[in-house]
Tab-separated table of N, CA and C in Angstrom:
chain	number	residue	atom	x	y	z
A	1	MET	N	3.522	7.783	8.930
A	1	MET	CA	3.842	7.371	7.576
A	1	MET	C	5.345	7.245	7.449
A	2	PRO	N	5.859	6.024	7.371
A	2	PRO	CA	7.291	5.838	7.149
A	2	PRO	C	7.670	6.336	5.753
A	3	THR	N	8.775	7.070	5.676
A	3	THR	CA	9.178	7.596	4.372
A	3	THR	C	10.650	7.365	4.062
A	4	GLY	N	11.545	7.696	4.936
A	4	GLY	CA	12.971	7.685	4.620
A	4	GLY	C	13.581	6.305	4.544
A	5	GLY	N	14.222	6.012	3.414
A	5	GLY	CA	14.973	4.781	3.274
A	5	GLY	C	14.138	3.518	3.213
A	6	ILE	N	12.882	3.640	2.873
A	6	ILE	CA	12.007	2.476	2.812
A	6	ILE	C	12.301	1.698	1.534
A	7	GLU	N	12.707	0.448	1.692
A	7	GLU	CA	12.916	-0.410	0.533
A	7	GLU	C	11.548	-0.803	-0.015
A	8	VAL	N	11.452	-0.992	-1.302
A	8	VAL	CA	10.163	-1.298	-1.905
A	8	VAL	C	10.096	-2.751	-2.396
A	9	ASP	N	10.870	-3.615	-1.743
A	9	ASP	CA	10.785	-5.024	-2.085
A	9	ASP	C	9.571	-5.642	-1.383
A	10	ASP	N	9.151	-6.810	-1.839
A	10	ASP	CA	7.936	-7.447	-1.321
A	10	ASP	C	7.999	-7.672	0.186
A	11	GLU	N	9.121	-8.135	0.689
A	11	GLU	CA	9.242	-8.447	2.116
A	11	GLU	C	9.077	-7.194	2.985
A	12	THR	N	9.726	-6.113	2.598
A	12	THR	CA	9.659	-4.884	3.380
A	12	THR	C	8.260	-4.276	3.349
A	13	VAL	N	7.683	-4.185	2.157
A	13	VAL	CA	6.335	-3.619	2.029
A	13	VAL	C	5.341	-4.467	2.822
A	14	THR	N	5.449	-5.785	2.720
A	14	THR	CA	4.567	-6.680	3.467
A	14	THR	C	4.693	-6.439	4.964
A	15	GLY	N	5.913	-6.292	5.451
A	15	GLY	CA	6.127	-6.037	6.876
A	15	GLY	C	5.476	-4.753	7.341
A	16	TRP	N	5.626	-3.690	6.560
A	16	TRP	CA	5.031	-2.410	6.938
A	16	TRP	C	3.504	-2.479	6.909
A	17	ILE	N	2.943	-3.065	5.871
A	17	ILE	CA	1.476	-3.163	5.769
A	17	ILE	C	0.929	-4.015	6.909
A	18	ASN	N	1.587	-5.133	7.187
A	18	ASN	CA	1.133	-6.000	8.277
A	18	ASN	C	1.280	-5.328	9.643
A	19	ALA	N	2.164	-4.336	9.729
A	19	ALA	CA	2.328	-3.592	10.984
A	19	ALA	C	1.213	-2.561	11.168
A	20	GLY	N	0.418	-2.348	10.127
A	20	GLY	CA	-0.744	-1.476	10.247
A	20	GLY	C	-0.557	-0.048	9.790
A	21	ILE	N	0.488	0.229	9.016
A	21	ILE	CA	0.669	1.613	8.557
A	21	ILE	C	-0.471	2.040	7.643
A	22	GLY	N	-0.724	3.335	7.605
A	22	GLY	CA	-1.773	3.871	6.746
A	22	GLY	C	-1.262	4.272	5.379
A	23	SER	N	0.014	4.595	5.296
A	23	SER	CA	0.609	4.967	4.018
A	23	SER	C	2.106	4.709	4.093
A	24	LEU	N	2.742	4.751	2.942
A	24	LEU	CA	4.147	4.371	2.851
A	24	LEU	C	4.829	5.221	1.793
A	25	GLY	N	5.944	5.839	2.158
A	25	GLY	CA	6.704	6.613	1.185
A	25	GLY	C	7.445	5.677	0.242
A	26	GLY	N	7.666	6.117	-0.973
A	26	GLY	CA	8.309	5.242	-1.947
A	26	GLY	C	9.364	5.930	-2.779
A	27	SER	N	10.219	6.723	-2.150
A	27	SER	CA	11.236	7.444	-2.915
A	27	SER	C	12.219	6.502	-3.592
A	28	LYS	N	12.344	5.285	-3.087
A	28	LYS	CA	13.262	4.319	-3.720
A	28	LYS	C	12.731	3.843	-5.068
A	29	LEU	N	11.462	4.115	-5.358
A	29	LEU	CA	10.919	3.770	-6.674
A	29	LEU	C	11.483	4.687	-7.755
A	30	LEU	N	11.812	5.899	-7.386
A	30	LEU	CA	12.294	6.897	-8.336
A	30	LEU	C	13.775	7.153	-8.077
A	31	THR	N	14.609	6.300	-8.634
A	31	THR	CA	16.052	6.389	-8.396
A	31	THR	C	16.705	7.369	-9.367
A	32	PRO	N	17.894	7.861	-9.009
A	32	PRO	CA	18.606	8.734	-9.945
A	32	PRO	C	18.873	8.040	-11.288
A	33	GLU	N	19.123	6.740	-11.247
A	33	GLU	CA	19.388	5.999	-12.488
A	33	GLU	C	18.162	5.999	-13.405
A	34	ILE	N	16.984	5.803	-12.804
A	34	ILE	CA	15.762	5.816	-13.615
A	34	ILE	C	15.594	7.178	-14.272
A	35	LEU	N	15.858	8.238	-13.514
A	35	LEU	CA	15.734	9.583	-14.079
A	35	LEU	C	16.788	9.852	-15.141
A	36	GLN	N	18.049	9.544	-14.830
A	36	GLN	CA	19.137	9.831	-15.764
A	36	GLN	C	19.005	9.044	-17.056
A	37	GLU	N	18.564	7.793	-16.933
A	37	GLU	CA	18.457	6.927	-18.114
A	37	GLU	C	17.048	6.918	-18.699
A	38	GLU	N	16.179	7.767	-18.128
A	38	GLU	CA	14.803	7.909	-18.599
A	38	GLU	C	14.101	6.558	-18.730
A	39	GLN	N	14.234	5.747	-17.690
A	39	GLN	CA	13.630	4.416	-17.670
A	39	GLN	C	12.221	4.484	-17.067
A	40	TYR	N	11.369	5.243	-17.709
A	40	TYR	CA	10.045	5.474	-17.163
A	40	TYR	C	9.177	4.218	-17.177
A	41	ASP	N	9.412	3.338	-18.146
A	41	ASP	CA	8.673	2.070	-18.150
A	41	ASP	C	8.991	1.254	-16.907
A	42	LEU	N	10.249	1.281	-16.471
A	42	LEU	CA	10.643	0.572	-15.254
A	42	LEU	C	9.995	1.204	-14.034
A	43	LEU	N	9.932	2.525	-13.984
A	43	LEU	CA	9.260	3.224	-12.894
A	43	LEU	C	7.791	2.813	-12.821
A	44	ILE	N	7.119	2.789	-13.951
A	44	ILE	CA	5.710	2.398	-13.996
A	44	ILE	C	5.552	0.943	-13.572
A	45	LYS	N	6.413	0.081	-14.072
A	45	LYS	CA	6.332	-1.351	-13.726
A	45	LYS	C	6.522	-1.553	-12.223
A	46	ASN	N	7.546	-0.949	-11.651
A	46	ASN	CA	7.839	-1.115	-10.224
A	46	ASN	C	6.734	-0.521	-9.354
A	47	THR	N	6.250	0.646	-9.720
A	47	THR	CA	5.183	1.291	-8.953
A	47	THR	C	3.908	0.456	-9.010
A	48	SER	N	3.576	-0.027	-10.177
A	48	SER	CA	2.390	-0.863	-10.343
A	48	SER	C	2.497	-2.129	-9.496
A	49	HIS	N	3.673	-2.730	-9.475
A	49	HIS	CA	3.881	-3.945	-8.677
A	49	HIS	C	3.646	-3.672	-7.189
A	50	VAL	N	4.213	-2.590	-6.682
A	50	VAL	CA	4.067	-2.267	-5.260
A	50	VAL	C	2.606	-1.951	-4.924
A	51	LEU	N	1.927	-1.197	-5.782
A	51	LEU	CA	0.519	-0.878	-5.536
A	51	LEU	C	-0.353	-2.132	-5.527
A	52	LYS	N	-0.102	-3.055	-6.463
A	52	LYS	CA	-0.856	-4.311	-6.488
A	52	LYS	C	-0.589	-5.122	-5.216
A	53	LEU	N	0.652	-5.152	-4.777
A	53	LEU	CA	1.005	-5.864	-3.554
A	53	LEU	C	0.270	-5.270	-2.359
A	54	ILE	N	0.265	-3.948	-2.250
A	54	ILE	CA	-0.414	-3.284	-1.129
A	54	ILE	C	-1.906	-3.582	-1.166
A	55	ARG	N	-2.512	-3.495	-2.337
A	55	ARG	CA	-3.949	-3.795	-2.445
A	55	ARG	C	-4.239	-5.231	-2.020
A	56	ARG	N	-3.418	-6.172	-2.478
A	56	ARG	CA	-3.619	-7.577	-2.131
A	56	ARG	C	-3.463	-7.792	-0.632
A	57	LEU	N	-2.444	-7.185	-0.037
A	57	LEU	CA	-2.214	-7.337	1.401
A	57	LEU	C	-3.354	-6.739	2.211
A	58	ARG	N	-3.792	-5.564	1.825
A	58	ARG	CA	-4.886	-4.918	2.566
A	58	ARG	C	-6.178	-5.706	2.427
A	59	ALA	N	-6.441	-6.243	1.263
A	59	ALA	CA	-7.661	-7.033	1.061
A	59	ALA	C	-7.623	-8.306	1.902
A	60	SER	N	-6.451	-8.904	2.041
A	60	SER	CA	-6.359	-10.161	2.784
A	60	SER	C	-6.409	-9.953	4.291
A	61	THR	N	-6.151	-8.728	4.755
A	61	THR	CA	-6.164	-8.475	6.200
A	61	THR	C	-7.394	-7.706	6.650
A	62	ALA	N	-8.209	-7.282	5.694
A	62	ALA	CA	-9.397	-6.506	6.058
A	62	ALA	C	-10.417	-7.404	6.755
A	63	ARG	N	-10.879	-6.957	7.912
A	63	ARG	CA	-11.892	-7.717	8.643
A	63	ARG	C	-13.289	-7.384	8.160
A	64	PHE	N	-13.464	-6.179	7.657
A	64	PHE	CA	-14.775	-5.727	7.213
A	64	PHE	C	-14.611	-4.944	5.920
A	65	THR	N	-15.646	-4.980	5.087
A	65	THR	CA	-15.663	-4.069	3.954
A	65	THR	C	-15.972	-2.682	4.496
A	66	THR	N	-15.779	-1.676	3.696
A	66	THR	CA	-16.080	-0.313	4.128
A	66	THR	C	-17.548	-0.188	4.511
A	67	LYS	N	-18.445	-0.773	3.700
A	67	LYS	CA	-19.878	-0.713	4.004
A	67	LYS	C	-20.183	-1.414	5.324
A	68	GLU	N	-19.592	-2.572	5.557
A	68	GLU	CA	-19.826	-3.284	6.821
A	68	GLU	C	-19.351	-2.459	8.013
A	69	LEU	N	-18.215	-1.805	7.858
A	69	LEU	CA	-17.689	-0.980	8.942
A	69	LEU	C	-18.616	0.204	9.231
A	70	ILE	N	-19.086	0.857	8.181
A	70	ILE	CA	-20.010	1.986	8.361
A	70	ILE	C	-21.297	1.519	9.030
A	71	ASP	N	-21.822	0.368	8.583
A	71	ASP	CA	-23.038	-0.176	9.200
A	71	ASP	C	-22.821	-0.463	10.683
A	72	ARG	N	-21.687	-1.043	11.029
A	72	ARG	CA	-21.388	-1.332	12.439
A	72	ARG	C	-21.287	-0.049	13.253
A	73	LEU	N	-20.629	0.958	12.689
A	73	LEU	CA	-20.496	2.234	13.402
A	73	LEU	C	-21.860	2.891	13.584
A	74	ASP	N	-22.705	2.806	12.559
A	74	ASP	CA	-24.062	3.355	12.678
A	74	ASP	C	-24.820	2.665	13.802
A	75	ARG	N	-24.756	1.351	13.849
A	75	ARG	CA	-25.457	0.602	14.900
A	75	ARG	C	-24.919	0.948	16.274
A	76	LEU	N	-23.603	1.103	16.371
A	76	LEU	CA	-23.014	1.488	17.658
A	76	LEU	C	-23.492	2.857	18.103
A	77	SER	N	-23.553	3.796	17.163
A	77	SER	CA	-23.978	5.153	17.510
A	77	SER	C	-25.461	5.183	17.914
A	78	GLU	N	-26.221	4.204	17.431
A	78	GLU	CA	-27.642	4.122	17.787
A	78	GLU	C	-27.856	3.286	19.050
A	79	GLY	N	-26.757	2.724	19.575
A	79	GLY	CA	-26.854	1.903	20.777
A	79	GLY	C	-27.245	0.474	20.503
A	80	VAL	N	-27.133	0.054	19.255
A	80	VAL	CA	-27.472	-1.329	18.891
A	80	VAL	C	-26.201	-2.014	18.401
A	81	ALA	N	-25.478	-2.661	19.313
A	81	ALA	CA	-24.224	-3.314	18.941
A	81	ALA	C	-24.524	-4.590	18.257
Protein backbone atom coordinates (compact mmCIF):
# COMPACT_ATOMS: atom_id res chain seq x y z
CA MET A 1 0.00 0.00 0.00
CA PRO A 2 1.71 3.19 -1.15
CA THR A 3 1.24 5.94 1.41
CA GLY A 4 3.95 8.59 1.64
CA GLY A 5 3.80 11.59 -0.65
CA ILE A 6 1.10 10.18 -2.90
CA GLU A 7 -0.45 12.94 -4.98
CA VAL A 8 -4.21 12.61 -5.32
CA ASP A 9 -4.57 14.03 -8.80
CA ASP A 10 -6.32 11.97 -11.50
CA GLU A 11 -3.12 11.02 -13.34
CA THR A 12 -1.31 9.74 -10.25
CA VAL A 13 -4.28 7.82 -8.85
CA THR A 14 -4.93 6.29 -12.29
CA GLY A 15 -1.30 5.17 -12.53
CA TRP A 16 -1.36 3.50 -9.13
CA ILE A 17 -4.70 1.74 -9.73
CA ASN A 18 -3.58 0.56 -13.17
CA ALA A 19 -0.40 -0.79 -11.55
CA GLY A 20 -2.61 -3.10 -9.49
CA ILE A 21 -2.38 -1.68 -5.98
CA GLY A 22 -4.93 -2.88 -3.45
CA SER A 23 -5.15 0.36 -1.50
CA LEU A 24 -3.76 3.86 -1.55
CA GLY A 25 -2.89 6.31 1.21
CA GLY A 26 -4.35 9.78 0.86
CA SER A 27 -2.73 12.07 3.41
CA LYS A 28 -2.51 14.79 0.75
CA LEU A 29 -6.31 15.01 0.91
CA LEU A 30 -6.07 16.38 4.45
CA THR A 31 -3.71 19.33 4.20
CA PRO A 32 -2.75 21.68 7.02
CA GLU A 33 -4.55 24.47 5.15
CA ILE A 34 -7.81 22.51 5.08
CA LEU A 35 -7.52 21.93 8.82
CA GLN A 36 -6.45 25.47 9.72
CA GLU A 37 -9.11 27.09 7.55
CA GLU A 38 -11.72 24.44 8.42
CA GLN A 39 -12.42 23.77 4.74
CA TYR A 40 -14.24 20.54 5.41
CA ASP A 41 -16.46 20.90 2.35
CA LEU A 42 -13.30 20.90 0.22
CA LEU A 43 -12.04 17.79 2.02
CA ILE A 44 -15.34 16.02 1.34
CA LYS A 45 -15.37 17.16 -2.30
CA ASN A 46 -11.78 16.04 -2.96
CA THR A 47 -12.20 12.72 -1.16
CA SER A 48 -15.44 11.99 -3.00
CA HIS A 49 -13.76 12.76 -6.33
CA VAL A 50 -10.86 10.38 -5.66
CA LEU A 51 -13.18 7.59 -4.45
CA LYS A 52 -15.37 7.93 -7.56
CA LEU A 53 -12.27 7.84 -9.76
CA ILE A 54 -11.00 4.68 -8.04
CA ARG A 55 -14.39 2.98 -8.37
CA ARG A 56 -14.59 3.88 -12.06
CA LEU A 57 -11.04 2.67 -12.73
CA ARG A 58 -11.55 -0.60 -10.89
CA ALA A 59 -14.85 -1.26 -12.66
CA SER A 60 -13.27 -0.66 -16.06
CA THR A 61 -10.36 -3.03 -15.38
CA ALA A 62 -12.27 -5.80 -13.64
CA ARG A 63 -12.25 -9.00 -15.66
CA PHE A 64 -14.86 -10.71 -13.52
CA THR A 65 -17.54 -9.71 -11.08
CA THR A 66 -17.04 -10.98 -7.55
CA LYS A 67 -19.72 -13.64 -8.11
CA GLU A 68 -18.07 -14.79 -11.36
CA LEU A 69 -14.71 -15.04 -9.62
CA ILE A 70 -16.17 -17.08 -6.74
CA ASP A 71 -17.93 -19.38 -9.22
CA ARG A 72 -14.68 -19.91 -11.14
CA LEU A 73 -12.77 -20.65 -7.93
CA ASP A 74 -15.47 -23.12 -6.86
CA ARG A 75 -15.25 -24.93 -10.20
CA LEU A 76 -11.47 -25.03 -9.98
CA SER A 77 -11.59 -26.48 -6.48
CA GLU A 78 -13.99 -29.16 -7.75
CA GLY A 79 -11.67 -29.94 -10.67
CA VAL A 80 -14.01 -28.49 -13.28
CA ALA A 81 -12.16 -25.65 -15.01
